[in-house]
C-alpha cells in the first residue's frame, strides 16, 4: 500500500499566478486526488487598460506574486502554521511535498519562465522532482475532479477544450490515451469573445461580459455566419465570425449603440459560436460512438454552451462532464490534477535539470 503523495502545483502560463496543494492516493485505478488549497491571483486589473494581456507586465506581476501565492497555498492547506515559528513550520511543510507540478506550456514565454524557474529552484532546494504539465492537459483533466461517473460509462469520450488560446476537440480512448481530432485554424473561441467585447467597448476579459449581456438579447436577431460548421473535418475557425460582427457594427447607427442593440449582437454572436462548437462535438461523439462528452477551458464557464451541450447529450443518451465554474478558467488545481493522473498513468518525474518552458507545446 503506497502512502498518499503531496503535490505542489504552480501555474503561470498567462495572466493568473496560481498555486495549489493536493493530496493524491494512487492505490486505485482512478486516483483519489483531494485539493487541500488553491489560490489564484488574477492580473486582470493590470491588463484591463490595455484591453488584453501584456506579456512583459504579466511576467513582472508573476515575479511579484509567485512566492506569496505559494506561501498562501501552503498556509491554507490543512497543515497548521504558528506565526512565531513560521520559518520552521514552512520548512516542515515544504518537506512534506513529494512532487512539484508546473505548467511548462503552451503559454506566454515570459510568464511561463517565472513559474518554471521558480519550480526548478524549489526542486533543487527541496530535492523533490518536477512533473512538467501541459496546460491543455490541465484543462483536459479538470472535469475529472469529482468523477461522478463510473469508468465504464466514460470512454470513449469526446473532450472539447475551449479557452482564450485554444479550441481543441479530443478523442479520449481511456484515461491515458488521447488523440487531437481538430483545432482552430485561426482565433480560439475565447479570443473571439474577447475581440467582440473589445469591438463593443466592453471591459477585459470580454467573455464573461459578452455572455452577461447576451442573457438580455435575442440570439436570433442577427444571422451571423457559423464558420466551418458543415466541413467534414473537426477544425474550427472564428476570425471570420469576429469580422462579421465588425462589419455589422460598422453599418449600424446611431452610435454609441443602445444597450439592447449590444445585447442582441452579443446574444447572436454567442449563439453562432455555441452552434459550431456543439455541432462538431456531437458529430465527433456519433462518429466515435462516445459514451460521454466533456467540456473544459475558460469558455466552459459559458452557461449557454453548457446548457446546449447538456440538452444534446441527453437526447443522444451520452453522459456529460464539466468542471465546476472555478476550475474552468486558469488555476493551479487542474495542473495538480493532471500531474496526479500522469503519475497514476506511470509518468516518470523529471529532474529540474531537464525541465524548461515550452511556449508552443502541443497537446
Ligand atoms: O482557460 P482560460 O482561463 O485561459 C486560457 O488558457 O486561455 O480561458 C480564458 C478565456 C478568455 O478568453 C475569457 O474571455 C473566456 O475564457 N471566458 C468566457 C467566459 N468566461 C471566461 N467566454 C465566454 N463566456 C464566459 N462566461
Ligand atoms: Zn487555460
mmCIF file of C-alpha atoms and ligand atoms in Angstrom:
data_model
loop_
_atom_site.group_PDB
_atom_site.id
_atom_site.type_symbol
_atom_site.label_atom_id
_atom_site.label_comp_id
_atom_site.label_asym_id
_atom_site.label_seq_id
_atom_site.Cartn_x
_atom_site.Cartn_y
_atom_site.Cartn_z
ATOM 1 C CA UNK A 1 0.000 0.000 0.000
ATOM 2 C CA UNK A 2 1.667 3.222 -1.182
ATOM 3 C CA UNK A 3 1.352 6.268 1.063
ATOM 4 C CA UNK A 4 -0.539 9.357 -0.114
ATOM 5 C CA UNK A 5 1.575 11.879 -2.002
ATOM 6 C CA UNK A 6 1.540 15.669 -1.671
ATOM 7 C CA UNK A 7 1.733 17.725 -4.884
ATOM 8 C CA UNK A 8 2.535 21.435 -5.035
ATOM 9 C CA UNK A 9 1.169 22.748 -8.347
ATOM 10 C CA UNK A 10 2.174 26.040 -9.969
ATOM 11 C CA UNK A 11 0.505 27.784 -12.925
ATOM 12 C CA UNK A 12 1.790 30.984 -14.582
ATOM 13 C CA UNK A 13 1.154 30.421 -18.295
ATOM 14 C CA UNK A 14 -0.808 33.615 -18.935
ATOM 15 C CA UNK A 15 -2.146 36.253 -16.532
ATOM 16 C CA UNK A 16 -3.084 34.241 -13.453
ATOM 17 C CA UNK A 17 -0.484 33.464 -10.777
ATOM 18 C CA UNK A 18 -1.773 30.299 -9.133
ATOM 19 C CA UNK A 19 -0.652 27.644 -6.665
ATOM 20 C CA UNK A 20 -2.381 24.627 -5.196
ATOM 21 C CA UNK A 21 -1.610 21.819 -2.748
ATOM 22 C CA UNK A 22 -3.166 18.430 -3.481
ATOM 23 C CA UNK A 23 -3.044 15.056 -1.779
ATOM 24 C CA UNK A 24 -3.125 12.027 -4.076
ATOM 25 C CA UNK A 25 -3.909 8.439 -3.226
ATOM 26 C CA UNK A 26 -2.583 6.212 -6.018
ATOM 27 C CA UNK A 27 -3.875 2.900 -4.656
ATOM 28 C CA UNK A 28 -6.736 2.817 -7.169
ATOM 29 C CA UNK A 29 -7.184 2.557 -10.932
ATOM 30 C CA UNK A 30 -8.757 6.006 -10.691
ATOM 31 C CA UNK A 31 -6.526 8.121 -8.382
ATOM 32 C CA UNK A 32 -8.219 9.810 -5.436
ATOM 33 C CA UNK A 33 -6.994 13.397 -5.541
ATOM 34 C CA UNK A 34 -8.023 15.821 -2.820
ATOM 35 C CA UNK A 35 -7.429 19.559 -3.083
ATOM 36 C CA UNK A 36 -6.041 20.951 0.168
ATOM 37 C CA UNK A 37 -5.796 24.532 -1.100
ATOM 38 C CA UNK A 38 -5.966 26.533 -4.310
ATOM 39 C CA UNK A 39 -5.015 30.203 -4.618
ATOM 40 C CA UNK A 40 -5.391 32.329 -7.757
ATOM 41 C CA UNK A 41 -4.140 35.879 -8.149
ATOM 42 C CA UNK A 42 -5.706 37.354 -11.267
ATOM 43 C CA UNK A 43 -3.884 40.159 -13.040
ATOM 44 C CA UNK A 44 -6.935 41.434 -14.930
ATOM 45 C CA UNK A 45 -6.669 44.849 -13.227
ATOM 46 C CA UNK A 46 -3.168 45.286 -14.660
ATOM 47 C CA UNK A 47 -4.144 44.349 -18.222
ATOM 48 C CA UNK A 48 -7.606 45.941 -18.291
ATOM 49 C CA UNK A 49 -6.427 49.336 -19.500
ATOM 50 C CA UNK A 50 -4.587 47.696 -22.448
ATOM 51 C CA UNK A 51 -7.620 45.609 -23.484
ATOM 52 C CA UNK A 52 -5.544 42.401 -23.404
ATOM 53 C CA UNK A 53 -2.610 40.672 -21.722
ATOM 54 C CA UNK A 54 0.745 42.499 -21.973
ATOM 55 C CA UNK A 55 3.343 39.673 -21.687
ATOM 56 C CA UNK A 56 6.092 41.793 -20.104
ATOM 57 C CA UNK A 57 3.720 43.225 -17.474
ATOM 58 C CA UNK A 58 2.322 39.726 -16.829
ATOM 59 C CA UNK A 59 5.808 38.335 -16.189
ATOM 60 C CA UNK A 60 6.674 41.160 -13.788
ATOM 61 C CA UNK A 61 3.445 40.552 -11.855
ATOM 62 C CA UNK A 62 4.164 36.789 -11.696
ATOM 63 C CA UNK A 63 7.601 37.573 -10.223
ATOM 64 C CA UNK A 64 5.949 39.756 -7.591
ATOM 65 C CA UNK A 65 3.169 37.327 -6.661
ATOM 66 C CA UNK A 66 4.562 33.829 -7.063
ATOM 67 C CA UNK A 67 6.223 33.472 -3.652
ATOM 68 C CA UNK A 68 3.331 34.958 -1.603
ATOM 69 C CA UNK A 69 0.795 32.892 -3.582
ATOM 70 C CA UNK A 70 2.694 29.642 -2.937
ATOM 71 C CA UNK A 71 3.021 30.606 0.743
ATOM 72 C CA UNK A 72 -0.726 31.274 0.911
ATOM 73 C CA UNK A 73 -1.459 27.918 -0.701
ATOM 74 C CA UNK A 74 0.755 26.225 1.889
ATOM 75 C CA UNK A 75 -0.830 28.205 4.710
ATOM 76 C CA UNK A 76 -4.345 27.309 3.549
ATOM 77 C CA UNK A 77 -3.650 23.613 3.096
ATOM 78 C CA UNK A 78 -4.834 21.951 6.284
ATOM 79 C CA UNK A 79 -1.378 21.832 7.868
ATOM 80 C CA UNK A 80 -1.384 24.299 10.799
ATOM 81 C CA UNK A 81 1.116 27.149 10.979
ATOM 82 C CA UNK A 82 2.198 29.011 14.084
ATOM 83 C CA UNK A 83 3.301 32.536 13.235
ATOM 84 C CA UNK A 84 6.248 32.787 15.616
ATOM 85 C CA UNK A 85 7.779 29.628 14.223
ATOM 86 C CA UNK A 86 6.691 30.358 10.657
ATOM 87 C CA UNK A 87 10.032 29.622 9.032
ATOM 88 C CA UNK A 88 10.459 26.335 10.877
ATOM 89 C CA UNK A 89 6.919 25.261 10.079
ATOM 90 C CA UNK A 90 7.250 26.248 6.422
ATOM 91 C CA UNK A 91 10.315 24.078 6.252
ATOM 92 C CA UNK A 92 8.352 21.190 7.712
ATOM 93 C CA UNK A 93 5.559 21.642 5.218
ATOM 94 C CA UNK A 94 7.927 22.019 2.302
ATOM 95 C CA UNK A 95 9.460 18.741 3.388
ATOM 96 C CA UNK A 96 6.076 17.056 3.046
ATOM 97 C CA UNK A 97 5.870 17.939 -0.632
ATOM 98 C CA UNK A 98 6.602 14.905 -2.810
ATOM 99 C CA UNK A 99 6.272 16.465 -6.276
ATOM 100 C CA UNK A 100 6.344 19.938 -7.781
ATOM 101 C CA UNK A 101 3.972 20.162 -10.741
ATOM 102 C CA UNK A 102 4.365 23.155 -13.017
ATOM 103 C CA UNK A 103 2.848 24.335 -16.288
ATOM 104 C CA UNK A 104 5.622 24.274 -18.900
ATOM 105 C CA UNK A 105 3.479 25.312 -21.900
ATOM 106 C CA UNK A 106 1.734 26.329 -24.021
ATOM 107 C CA UNK A 107 1.559 29.957 -22.997
ATOM 108 C CA UNK A 108 3.381 33.275 -22.968
ATOM 109 C CA UNK A 109 7.134 32.736 -22.788
ATOM 110 C CA UNK A 110 7.863 35.494 -20.210
ATOM 111 C CA UNK A 111 5.025 34.257 -17.985
ATOM 112 C CA UNK A 112 5.907 30.551 -18.236
ATOM 113 C CA UNK A 113 9.550 31.180 -17.387
ATOM 114 C CA UNK A 114 8.650 32.644 -13.983
ATOM 115 C CA UNK A 115 6.683 29.579 -12.839
ATOM 116 C CA UNK A 116 9.093 27.072 -14.371
ATOM 117 C CA UNK A 117 12.241 28.671 -12.949
ATOM 118 C CA UNK A 118 10.617 29.050 -9.513
ATOM 119 C CA UNK A 119 9.628 25.372 -9.602
ATOM 120 C CA UNK A 120 13.172 24.391 -10.630
ATOM 121 C CA UNK A 121 14.706 26.415 -7.778
ATOM 122 C CA UNK A 122 12.308 24.765 -5.301
ATOM 123 C CA UNK A 123 13.054 21.355 -6.768
ATOM 124 C CA UNK A 124 16.792 21.955 -6.350
ATOM 125 C CA UNK A 125 16.409 23.224 -2.771
ATOM 126 C CA UNK A 126 13.949 20.546 -1.607
ATOM 127 C CA UNK A 127 15.416 17.706 -3.650
ATOM 128 C CA UNK A 128 11.934 16.865 -4.953
ATOM 129 C CA UNK A 129 11.261 16.029 -8.620
ATOM 130 C CA UNK A 130 9.200 18.012 -11.102
ATOM 131 C CA UNK A 131 6.117 16.974 -13.056
ATOM 132 C CA UNK A 132 6.130 19.188 -16.180
ATOM 133 C CA UNK A 133 2.471 19.666 -17.098
ATOM 134 C CA UNK A 134 0.948 20.682 -20.424
ATOM 135 C CA UNK A 135 -1.546 23.457 -19.642
ATOM 136 C CA UNK A 136 -4.030 21.874 -22.056
ATOM 137 C CA UNK A 137 -3.767 18.545 -20.223
ATOM 138 C CA UNK A 138 -4.679 20.561 -17.130
ATOM 139 C CA UNK A 139 -7.904 21.662 -18.837
ATOM 140 C CA UNK A 140 -8.473 18.161 -20.269
ATOM 141 C CA UNK A 141 -8.308 16.522 -16.819
ATOM 142 C CA UNK A 142 -10.154 19.328 -14.971
ATOM 143 C CA UNK A 143 -13.614 17.675 -15.388
ATOM 144 C CA UNK A 144 -12.277 14.598 -13.544
ATOM 145 C CA UNK A 145 -12.055 16.340 -10.159
ATOM 146 C CA UNK A 146 -15.224 14.687 -8.895
ATOM 147 C CA UNK A 147 -15.643 11.789 -11.222
ATOM 148 C CA UNK A 148 -19.387 11.486 -10.796
ATOM 149 C CA UNK A 149 -19.484 8.804 -13.497
ATOM 150 C CA UNK A 150 -18.477 5.156 -13.488
ATOM 151 C CA UNK A 151 -15.385 4.476 -15.610
ATOM 152 C CA UNK A 152 -17.387 2.064 -17.770
ATOM 153 C CA UNK A 153 -19.745 4.964 -18.687
ATOM 154 C CA UNK A 154 -16.970 7.390 -19.676
ATOM 155 C CA UNK A 155 -14.835 6.101 -22.542
ATOM 156 C CA UNK A 156 -14.553 6.642 -25.400
ATOM 157 C CA UNK A 157 -15.027 10.314 -24.509
ATOM 158 C CA UNK A 158 -15.109 13.385 -26.721
ATOM 159 C CA UNK A 159 -13.480 16.344 -24.949
ATOM 160 C CA UNK A 160 -13.955 19.914 -26.068
ATOM 161 C CA UNK A 161 -11.319 22.328 -24.729
ATOM 162 C CA UNK A 162 -12.301 25.953 -25.271
ATOM 163 C CA UNK A 163 -10.071 28.668 -23.843
ATOM 164 C CA UNK A 164 -8.610 32.062 -24.668
ATOM 165 C CA UNK A 165 -5.739 30.498 -26.597
ATOM 166 C CA UNK A 166 -7.156 27.176 -27.834
ATOM 167 C CA UNK A 167 -10.183 25.408 -29.275
ATOM 168 C CA UNK A 168 -9.460 21.692 -29.465
ATOM 169 C CA UNK A 169 -11.576 18.597 -29.955
ATOM 170 C CA UNK A 170 -10.028 15.488 -28.416
ATOM 171 C CA UNK A 171 -10.897 11.794 -28.525
ATOM 172 C CA UNK A 172 -10.067 10.179 -25.167
ATOM 173 C CA UNK A 173 -9.911 6.414 -25.676
ATOM 174 C CA UNK A 174 -9.286 5.845 -21.984
ATOM 175 C CA UNK A 175 -7.799 7.717 -19.046
ATOM 176 C CA UNK A 176 -4.269 7.722 -20.510
ATOM 177 C CA UNK A 177 -4.697 7.682 -24.283
ATOM 178 C CA UNK A 178 -5.998 10.629 -26.243
ATOM 179 C CA UNK A 179 -5.819 11.998 -29.757
ATOM 180 C CA UNK A 180 -6.481 15.506 -31.095
ATOM 181 C CA UNK A 181 -9.268 15.359 -33.721
ATOM 182 C CA UNK A 182 -9.174 19.012 -34.702
ATOM 183 C CA UNK A 183 -8.496 22.549 -33.564
ATOM 184 C CA UNK A 184 -8.949 26.143 -34.557
ATOM 185 C CA UNK A 185 -7.136 27.278 -37.684
ATOM 186 C CA UNK A 186 -7.136 30.917 -36.509
ATOM 187 C CA UNK A 187 -8.740 32.553 -33.431
ATOM 188 C CA UNK A 188 -9.728 30.486 -30.406
ATOM 189 C CA UNK A 189 -13.338 30.661 -29.175
ATOM 190 C CA UNK A 190 -12.366 32.679 -26.066
ATOM 191 C CA UNK A 191 -10.254 35.010 -28.199
ATOM 192 C CA UNK A 192 -13.308 35.663 -30.418
ATOM 193 C CA UNK A 193 -15.364 36.501 -27.304
ATOM 194 C CA UNK A 194 -12.609 38.868 -26.129
ATOM 195 C CA UNK A 195 -12.291 40.562 -29.534
ATOM 196 C CA UNK A 196 -16.057 41.040 -29.905
ATOM 197 C CA UNK A 197 -16.112 42.528 -26.386
ATOM 198 C CA UNK A 198 -13.412 44.979 -27.463
ATOM 199 C CA UNK A 199 -15.425 45.967 -30.568
ATOM 200 C CA UNK A 200 -18.360 46.705 -28.237
ATOM 201 C CA UNK A 201 -16.178 48.650 -25.756
ATOM 202 C CA UNK A 202 -16.796 46.088 -23.026
ATOM 203 C CA UNK A 203 -14.111 45.579 -20.350
ATOM 204 C CA UNK A 204 -11.400 42.894 -20.479
ATOM 205 C CA UNK A 205 -11.661 39.894 -20.106
ATOM 206 C CA UNK A 206 -14.530 40.054 -22.561
ATOM 207 C CA UNK A 207 -16.005 36.538 -22.443
ATOM 208 C CA UNK A 208 -17.936 36.923 -19.174
ATOM 209 C CA UNK A 209 -19.107 40.439 -20.223
ATOM 210 C CA UNK A 210 -20.404 39.263 -23.606
ATOM 211 C CA UNK A 211 -22.177 36.306 -22.038
ATOM 212 C CA UNK A 212 -23.767 38.529 -19.342
ATOM 213 C CA UNK A 213 -25.127 40.947 -21.988
ATOM 214 C CA UNK A 214 -26.183 38.024 -24.186
ATOM 215 C CA UNK A 215 -28.674 36.955 -21.488
ATOM 216 C CA UNK A 216 -30.733 40.091 -22.254
ATOM 217 C CA UNK A 217 -30.527 39.806 -26.047
ATOM 218 C CA UNK A 218 -32.187 37.849 -28.840
ATOM 219 C CA UNK A 219 -29.958 35.024 -30.176
ATOM 220 C CA UNK A 220 -31.826 35.114 -33.498
ATOM 221 C CA UNK A 221 -31.648 38.904 -34.003
ATOM 222 C CA UNK A 222 -28.672 38.739 -36.388
ATOM 223 C CA UNK A 223 -27.808 35.777 -38.571
ATOM 224 C CA UNK A 224 -24.031 35.678 -38.077
ATOM 225 C CA UNK A 225 -22.056 33.039 -40.022
ATOM 226 C CA UNK A 226 -21.358 29.603 -38.470
ATOM 227 C CA UNK A 227 -17.819 29.077 -39.851
ATOM 228 C CA UNK A 228 -16.859 25.530 -40.933
ATOM 229 C CA UNK A 229 -19.993 24.063 -39.350
ATOM 230 C CA UNK A 230 -20.556 21.740 -42.336
ATOM 231 C CA UNK A 231 -16.882 20.935 -43.004
ATOM 232 C CA UNK A 232 -16.161 17.219 -42.742
ATOM 233 C CA UNK A 233 -13.081 17.744 -40.537
ATOM 234 C CA UNK A 234 -13.038 18.718 -36.838
ATOM 235 C CA UNK A 235 -11.273 22.059 -37.244
ATOM 236 C CA UNK A 236 -12.741 25.398 -36.241
ATOM 237 C CA UNK A 237 -12.372 28.995 -37.410
ATOM 238 C CA UNK A 238 -13.642 32.044 -35.537
ATOM 239 C CA UNK A 239 -11.825 35.003 -37.075
ATOM 240 C CA UNK A 240 -14.432 35.395 -39.886
ATOM 241 C CA UNK A 241 -17.212 35.493 -37.318
ATOM 242 C CA UNK A 242 -15.425 38.288 -35.455
ATOM 243 C CA UNK A 243 -15.061 40.178 -38.771
ATOM 244 C CA UNK A 244 -18.785 39.677 -39.466
ATOM 245 C CA UNK A 245 -19.505 41.369 -36.113
ATOM 246 C CA UNK A 246 -17.127 44.198 -37.082
ATOM 247 C CA UNK A 247 -18.918 44.768 -40.435
ATOM 248 C CA UNK A 248 -22.315 44.578 -38.776
ATOM 249 C CA UNK A 249 -21.252 47.239 -36.256
ATOM 250 C CA UNK A 250 -19.777 49.483 -38.947
ATOM 251 C CA UNK A 251 -23.157 49.756 -40.675
ATOM 252 C CA UNK A 252 -25.175 50.372 -37.508
ATOM 253 C CA UNK A 253 -26.383 53.755 -36.268
ATOM 254 C CA UNK A 254 -26.907 55.716 -34.099
ATOM 255 C CA UNK A 255 -23.632 55.389 -32.224
ATOM 256 C CA UNK A 256 -22.901 54.792 -29.395
ATOM 257 C CA UNK A 257 -25.151 51.760 -29.559
ATOM 258 C CA UNK A 258 -28.065 51.364 -27.171
ATOM 259 C CA UNK A 259 -27.653 48.608 -24.595
ATOM 260 C CA UNK A 260 -30.381 46.435 -26.152
ATOM 261 C CA UNK A 261 -28.670 46.618 -29.567
ATOM 262 C CA UNK A 262 -25.399 45.480 -27.943
ATOM 263 C CA UNK A 263 -27.260 42.702 -26.137
ATOM 264 C CA UNK A 264 -28.689 41.402 -29.447
ATOM 265 C CA UNK A 265 -25.205 41.379 -31.014
ATOM 266 C CA UNK A 266 -23.740 39.523 -28.007
ATOM 267 C CA UNK A 267 -26.559 37.010 -27.961
ATOM 268 C CA UNK A 268 -26.461 36.343 -31.732
ATOM 269 C CA UNK A 269 -22.652 36.088 -31.721
ATOM 270 C CA UNK A 270 -22.687 33.717 -28.740
ATOM 271 C CA UNK A 271 -25.327 31.552 -30.445
ATOM 272 C CA UNK A 272 -23.168 31.307 -33.585
ATOM 273 C CA UNK A 273 -20.153 30.164 -31.508
ATOM 274 C CA UNK A 274 -22.247 27.700 -29.492
ATOM 275 C CA UNK A 275 -23.883 26.245 -32.643
ATOM 276 C CA UNK A 276 -20.496 25.491 -34.239
ATOM 277 C CA UNK A 277 -18.920 24.065 -31.063
ATOM 278 C CA UNK A 278 -21.932 21.880 -30.273
ATOM 279 C CA UNK A 279 -22.448 20.641 -33.862
ATOM 280 C CA UNK A 280 -18.838 19.490 -34.227
ATOM 281 C CA UNK A 281 -18.679 17.947 -30.757
ATOM 282 C CA UNK A 282 -21.870 15.962 -31.353
ATOM 283 C CA UNK A 283 -20.711 14.807 -34.783
ATOM 284 C CA UNK A 284 -17.482 13.516 -33.241
ATOM 285 C CA UNK A 285 -19.454 11.833 -30.436
ATOM 286 C CA UNK A 286 -21.573 9.994 -33.008
ATOM 287 C CA UNK A 287 -18.643 9.046 -35.250
ATOM 288 C CA UNK A 288 -16.550 7.654 -32.383
ATOM 289 C CA UNK A 289 -19.518 6.174 -30.501
ATOM 290 C CA UNK A 290 -18.629 8.209 -27.416
ATOM 291 C CA UNK A 291 -20.169 7.287 -24.088
ATOM 292 C CA UNK A 292 -19.522 10.764 -22.727
ATOM 293 C CA UNK A 293 -18.677 14.332 -23.681
ATOM 294 C CA UNK A 294 -16.535 16.602 -21.528
ATOM 295 C CA UNK A 295 -16.156 20.363 -21.696
ATOM 296 C CA UNK A 296 -13.288 22.441 -20.241
ATOM 297 C CA UNK A 297 -11.327 25.697 -20.518
ATOM 298 C CA UNK A 298 -12.347 29.273 -19.754
ATOM 299 C CA UNK A 299 -15.254 29.277 -22.243
ATOM 300 C CA UNK A 300 -16.678 26.208 -20.458
ATOM 301 C CA UNK A 301 -17.883 28.777 -17.887
ATOM 302 C CA UNK A 302 -20.352 29.958 -20.546
ATOM 303 C CA UNK A 303 -23.828 28.891 -19.437
ATOM 304 C CA UNK A 304 -25.368 28.902 -22.937
ATOM 305 C CA UNK A 305 -22.696 26.457 -24.152
ATOM 306 C CA UNK A 306 -23.027 24.216 -21.089
ATOM 307 C CA UNK A 307 -26.843 24.135 -21.361
ATOM 308 C CA UNK A 308 -26.867 23.332 -25.077
ATOM 309 C CA UNK A 309 -24.364 20.513 -24.651
ATOM 310 C CA UNK A 310 -26.285 19.092 -21.678
ATOM 311 C CA UNK A 311 -29.600 19.072 -23.604
ATOM 312 C CA UNK A 312 -27.997 17.436 -26.646
ATOM 313 C CA UNK A 313 -26.145 14.873 -24.534
ATOM 314 C CA UNK A 314 -29.470 13.834 -23.002
ATOM 315 C CA UNK A 315 -31.097 13.310 -26.378
ATOM 316 C CA UNK A 316 -28.045 11.387 -27.642
ATOM 317 C CA UNK A 317 -28.001 9.338 -24.417
ATOM 318 C CA UNK A 318 -24.410 10.359 -23.780
ATOM 319 C CA UNK A 319 -23.081 11.424 -20.344
ATOM 320 C CA UNK A 320 -21.832 14.976 -19.825
ATOM 321 C CA UNK A 321 -18.918 16.167 -17.662
ATOM 322 C CA UNK A 322 -17.603 19.668 -16.973
ATOM 323 C CA UNK A 323 -15.551 21.141 -14.139
ATOM 324 C CA UNK A 324 -17.152 23.465 -11.608
ATOM 325 C CA UNK A 325 -17.017 27.089 -12.831
ATOM 326 C CA UNK A 326 -13.958 27.942 -10.686
ATOM 327 C CA UNK A 327 -11.955 25.206 -12.446
ATOM 328 C CA UNK A 328 -12.842 26.397 -15.977
ATOM 329 C CA UNK A 329 -10.589 29.458 -16.138
ATOM 330 C CA UNK A 330 -6.878 29.098 -15.374
ATOM 331 C CA UNK A 331 -5.910 27.713 -11.962
ATOM 332 C CA UNK A 332 -3.194 25.531 -10.432
ATOM 333 C CA UNK A 333 -5.565 22.885 -9.091
ATOM 334 C CA UNK A 334 -6.116 21.474 -12.581
ATOM 335 C CA UNK A 335 -2.329 21.378 -13.100
ATOM 336 C CA UNK A 336 -2.009 19.313 -9.895
ATOM 337 C CA UNK A 337 -4.880 17.073 -11.023
ATOM 338 C CA UNK A 338 -3.253 16.460 -14.405
ATOM 339 C CA UNK A 339 0.040 15.704 -12.628
ATOM 340 C CA UNK A 340 -1.803 13.204 -10.412
ATOM 341 C CA UNK A 341 -3.289 11.426 -13.433
ATOM 342 C CA UNK A 342 0.102 11.484 -15.195
ATOM 343 C CA UNK A 343 1.764 9.840 -12.172
ATOM 344 C CA UNK A 344 -1.024 7.287 -11.898
ATOM 345 C CA UNK A 345 -0.550 6.527 -15.603
ATOM 346 C CA UNK A 346 3.131 5.727 -14.978
ATOM 347 C CA UNK A 347 4.802 9.060 -15.817
ATOM 348 C CA UNK A 348 8.381 9.258 -14.520
ATOM 349 C CA UNK A 349 9.041 12.556 -12.665
ATOM 350 C CA UNK A 350 11.854 14.741 -14.026
ATOM 351 C CA UNK A 351 14.972 16.337 -12.598
ATOM 352 C CA UNK A 352 14.948 20.167 -12.574
ATOM 353 C CA UNK A 353 17.905 19.970 -14.965
ATOM 354 C CA UNK A 354 15.750 18.710 -17.844
ATOM 355 C CA UNK A 355 12.647 20.875 -17.418
ATOM 356 C CA UNK A 356 12.126 24.041 -19.463
ATOM 357 C CA UNK A 357 9.368 26.428 -20.529
ATOM 358 C CA UNK A 358 7.922 25.402 -23.920
ATOM 359 C CA UNK A 359 5.604 28.180 -25.194
ATOM 360 C CA UNK A 360 4.386 26.284 -28.283
ATOM 361 C CA UNK A 361 3.819 22.915 -26.656
ATOM 362 C CA UNK A 362 1.042 20.897 -28.355
ATOM 363 C CA UNK A 363 -1.430 18.612 -26.639
HETATM 364 O O1 LIG B 1 -8.692 28.851 -19.863
HETATM 365 P P1 LIG B 1 -8.543 30.310 -19.732
HETATM 366 O O2 LIG B 1 -8.648 30.923 -18.349
HETATM 367 O O3 LIG B 1 -7.190 30.822 -20.314
HETATM 368 C C1 LIG B 1 -6.543 30.233 -21.400
HETATM 369 O O4 LIG B 1 -5.971 29.123 -21.222
HETATM 370 O O5 LIG B 1 -6.613 30.846 -22.493
HETATM 371 O O6 LIG B 1 -9.647 30.975 -20.676
HETATM 372 C C2 LIG B 1 -9.843 32.353 -20.727
HETATM 373 C C3 LIG B 1 -10.872 32.657 -21.789
HETATM 374 C C4 LIG B 1 -10.963 34.146 -22.089
HETATM 375 O O7 LIG B 1 -10.941 34.315 -23.493
HETATM 376 C C5 LIG B 1 -12.309 34.530 -21.490
HETATM 377 O O8 LIG B 1 -12.914 35.627 -22.148
HETATM 378 C C6 LIG B 1 -13.105 33.240 -21.685
HETATM 379 O O9 LIG B 1 -12.171 32.227 -21.348
HETATM 380 N N1 LIG B 1 -14.284 33.162 -20.812
HETATM 381 C C7 LIG B 1 -15.553 33.106 -21.271
HETATM 382 C C8 LIG B 1 -16.391 33.082 -20.128
HETATM 383 N N2 LIG B 1 -15.596 33.107 -19.018
HETATM 384 C C9 LIG B 1 -14.308 33.160 -19.461
HETATM 385 N N3 LIG B 1 -16.038 33.072 -22.526
HETATM 386 C C10 LIG B 1 -17.376 33.019 -22.676
HETATM 387 N N4 LIG B 1 -18.247 33.002 -21.637
HETATM 388 C C11 LIG B 1 -17.807 33.025 -20.361
HETATM 389 N N5 LIG B 1 -18.676 33.002 -19.349
HETATM 390 ZN ZN1 LIG B 2 -6.171 27.915 -19.842
#
